[in-house]
Amino acid sequence: MADAQERIASTAGLESSRRHVVDIEGLKLTFQTADGPVFALTDINLKVDEGDFVSFIGPSGCGKTTLLRVIADLEQPTEGSIMVNGVSPHEARMARSYGYIFQAPALYPWRTIERNVTLPLEVIGMAKAERLERARRYLKLVNLAGFEKKYPWQLSGGMQQRASIARALCVDPELLLMDEPFGALDEIVRDHLNEQLLQLWRQTEKTVVFVTHSIPEAVFLSTRIIVMSPRPGRIIDIIDCGFPPDRTLDIRETPEFQEVAHRVREGLRAGHGDDD
Amino acid sequence: MTGRWDRFGLAALAFALLALALPLAGGENPLAWTGRPAGLAVLLAVGGVGALVAWKGVPGTAAALAVLATVFLGALMAMKLMDGGVAGNASWGFWSYIFALWALTWRGIARIAAYRSMVNERQQMANFFVPAFFGLWLLFLWQMVCLGFGVPGVLLPPPSAIFIKLIGSLDILWEDFVQTFMKAVISGYVIGCGAGFVVAILVDRVPFLKRGLLPLGNMVSALPIVGVAPIMVMWFGFDWQSKAAVVVIMTFFPMLVNTVTGLSAAGALELDLMRSYGSGYWQSLFKLRLQAAMPFIFNALKINSTLALIGAIVAEFFGTPTVGMGFRISTEVGRMNVDMVWAEIFVAALAGSTFYGVTAMMERAVTFWHPSYRTKR
């Protein structure tokens, strides 16, 4: 535990040259329930730099989704400080500085794909011509050109999730927050979307915070992996992995990849050690 | 089907044979059919088709249509017989004959109801044909029972008498329809549903109303309409306004309760999505929550479309000017003009189901995205 804390401190110190898109210090979040307080997050210190692809990985109940929701101002921390894009999460939300992608596509079934993508732009109050132009651009980016007039329920699960990514991108946010976006999809579709996401990240140079419980997914996509552990939810390890940006899925067979994956697995096992 | 006797076909055959051997009307001789050559011919045709159905079943749609055509001819013959002296003292032979027709109808309709076609128009025609023929058959039975047993018109008039009365009093029926439906029902429905909707939004916006108003609302919605109607007449006078007021009371709460439920139908993810866009209350309401509530709102609109008509008609029992569907029903019952009562009931049923049907069609257009209506395009 103390070892992990030290490493966190050193990592934070090393990379202060770039701008911090997310800056969290001493964050705690406690839910008050009928059975007493639940410590969802304790002592979270984390800095995410511009252009990073950071994954939160951990067993269910470790607070990885809660932490993402705190960044998105969908949950309020009990203690500690958090800055998103240099301002408070609330201000960041009102400035539409992030795009949030949920576990499910959450497309509105009464809107066509095009109008689903333009939904956030409508909320902002953007002019119609520009809305449509952006929808076309981002649907093309996620390989959904030609599906503008379809309804979500006429598309496969993978296509729906790609549409929801286009919807998150179309406000051109600094930060993409992705909460197990491919968790409900089958392995093959998931691999395919992982490659596409990597490509998208390279093209757009967005900062991504990604929640997953799949080790290969985290290692393949990330520049840094945050290993978390439950009861209380906390960060137990931060692992840098700098695979070449033009990597393909084949990299998963290499010893270097296996080594990082092994370290993540060890971390997860250590976090689990006390209760079973 | 081959090799097994069709039991209903056998029944048709047996009853047709019975009909041949038994007297048609009270005092007649057995085998009276021989004195009515046309009747005998039709009976033999029914018996022949019955024998074929018993032997072969109804193999296809064309056979079913042939069977039903025979039934139709047979029914015309029965009505002719009725006029020819059977009315009022029909006997075993006649009822056996009707039974034979019934068995054949059953077989024919069952075959057409099982019809499946990839061609949409054909399937729609079959879907229309089954209830239409079945409805006509029920009317025919009603007519036969009324005339055959000589049921007094005060108890139950035959459909033919109701139809003649309906055609003969179109002007009165139209006036009643305008008074009750166009004025009381429509205005009451619009005001009641509209107010229910607006109050539902208010309840949603102001949380204490949800706790305070909804329980009271449930109590008011349990008020008996027969108790409220006379009071509304005292408040709003004899004309349609008091009936509209009753309709408002009846339609308000289903709309309120359904809309309030519907407004909480949007999923947590969809709501978080709106929040992540920094969307305000009204934008979330119009872009998400009202859309998600539409199936519930239309549910209320459909329930209210029938409630409104019932409310307006019953309310007219408690005092009206001398026009209106409820007024007509209550006075004509008193004057033993039961066929006029039935004519009004027919108009009310027609208006009610059209109202419901139009609402249901609008629902399909608005909630096309709902899993129960979706089509892969």
CSV table of C-alpha atoms in Angstrom, one decimal, chain A residues 69 73-74 76 93-94 96 98 100 102-104 106-111 119-120 122-123 150-151 153-154 167, chain B residues 268-280 283 287-289 291-292 366 368-370 374-377:
chain,number,residue,atom,x,y,z
A,69,ARG,CA,-19.0,9.9,-12.7
A,73,ASP,CA,-20.1,15.9,-12.2
A,74,LEU,CA,-22.7,13.2,-12.1
A,76,GLN,CA,-20.4,14.8,-5.8
A,93,ARG,CA,-20.0,20.0,-17.5
A,94,MET,CA,-21.7,23.3,-18.3
A,96,ARG,CA,-19.5,20.8,-22.4
A,98,TYR,CA,-16.3,16.3,-21.9
A,100,TYR,CA,-19.6,10.7,-21.8
A,102,PHE,CA,-22.1,4.9,-21.2
A,103,GLN,CA,-22.2,1.1,-20.9
A,104,ALA,CA,-25.2,1.0,-23.1
A,106,ALA,CA,-28.5,5.1,-24.6
A,107,LEU,CA,-29.7,6.3,-28.0
A,108,TYR,CA,-33.2,7.7,-28.0
A,109,PRO,CA,-35.4,5.3,-30.0
A,110,TRP,CA,-37.7,8.0,-31.3
A,111,ARG,CA,-34.8,9.8,-33.0
A,119,LEU,CA,-29.0,16.0,-29.7
A,120,PRO,CA,-26.2,17.6,-27.6
A,122,GLU,CA,-29.6,21.0,-30.1
A,123,VAL,CA,-29.2,21.4,-26.3
A,150,LYS,CA,-32.0,4.8,-39.6
A,151,TYR,CA,-33.5,4.4,-36.2
A,153,TRP,CA,-33.2,-0.2,-33.1
A,154,GLN,CA,-32.6,-1.0,-36.7
A,167,ARG,CA,-22.7,11.7,-30.4
B,268,ALA,CA,-31.2,6.6,-15.6
B,269,LEU,CA,-28.7,6.5,-18.5
B,270,GLU,CA,-30.8,8.6,-20.7
B,271,LEU,CA,-31.3,11.2,-17.9
B,272,ASP,CA,-27.6,11.2,-17.1
B,273,LEU,CA,-26.9,11.8,-20.8
B,274,MET,CA,-29.1,15.0,-20.7
B,275,ARG,CA,-27.3,16.1,-17.5
B,276,SER,CA,-23.9,15.6,-19.1
B,277,TYR,CA,-25.0,18.1,-21.8
B,278,GLY,CA,-25.8,20.6,-19.1
B,279,SER,CA,-29.4,20.5,-20.2
B,280,GLY,CA,-32.0,22.4,-18.1
B,283,GLN,CA,-35.0,20.8,-22.4
B,287,LYS,CA,-36.4,16.2,-25.6
B,288,LEU,CA,-36.5,13.1,-23.4
B,289,ARG,CA,-39.0,12.7,-20.6
B,291,GLN,CA,-41.1,11.4,-25.4
B,292,ALA,CA,-40.6,8.5,-23.0
B,366,VAL,CA,-46.3,8.9,-32.3
B,368,PHE,CA,-43.7,4.0,-33.7
B,369,TRP,CA,-40.4,3.5,-31.9
B,370,HIS,CA,-41.9,1.5,-29.0
B,374,ARG,CA,-41.4,-1.4,-34.2
B,375,THR,CA,-40.8,-2.7,-37.7
B,376,LYS,CA,-37.4,-3.4,-39.2
B,377,ARG,CA,-37.1,-1.2,-42.2
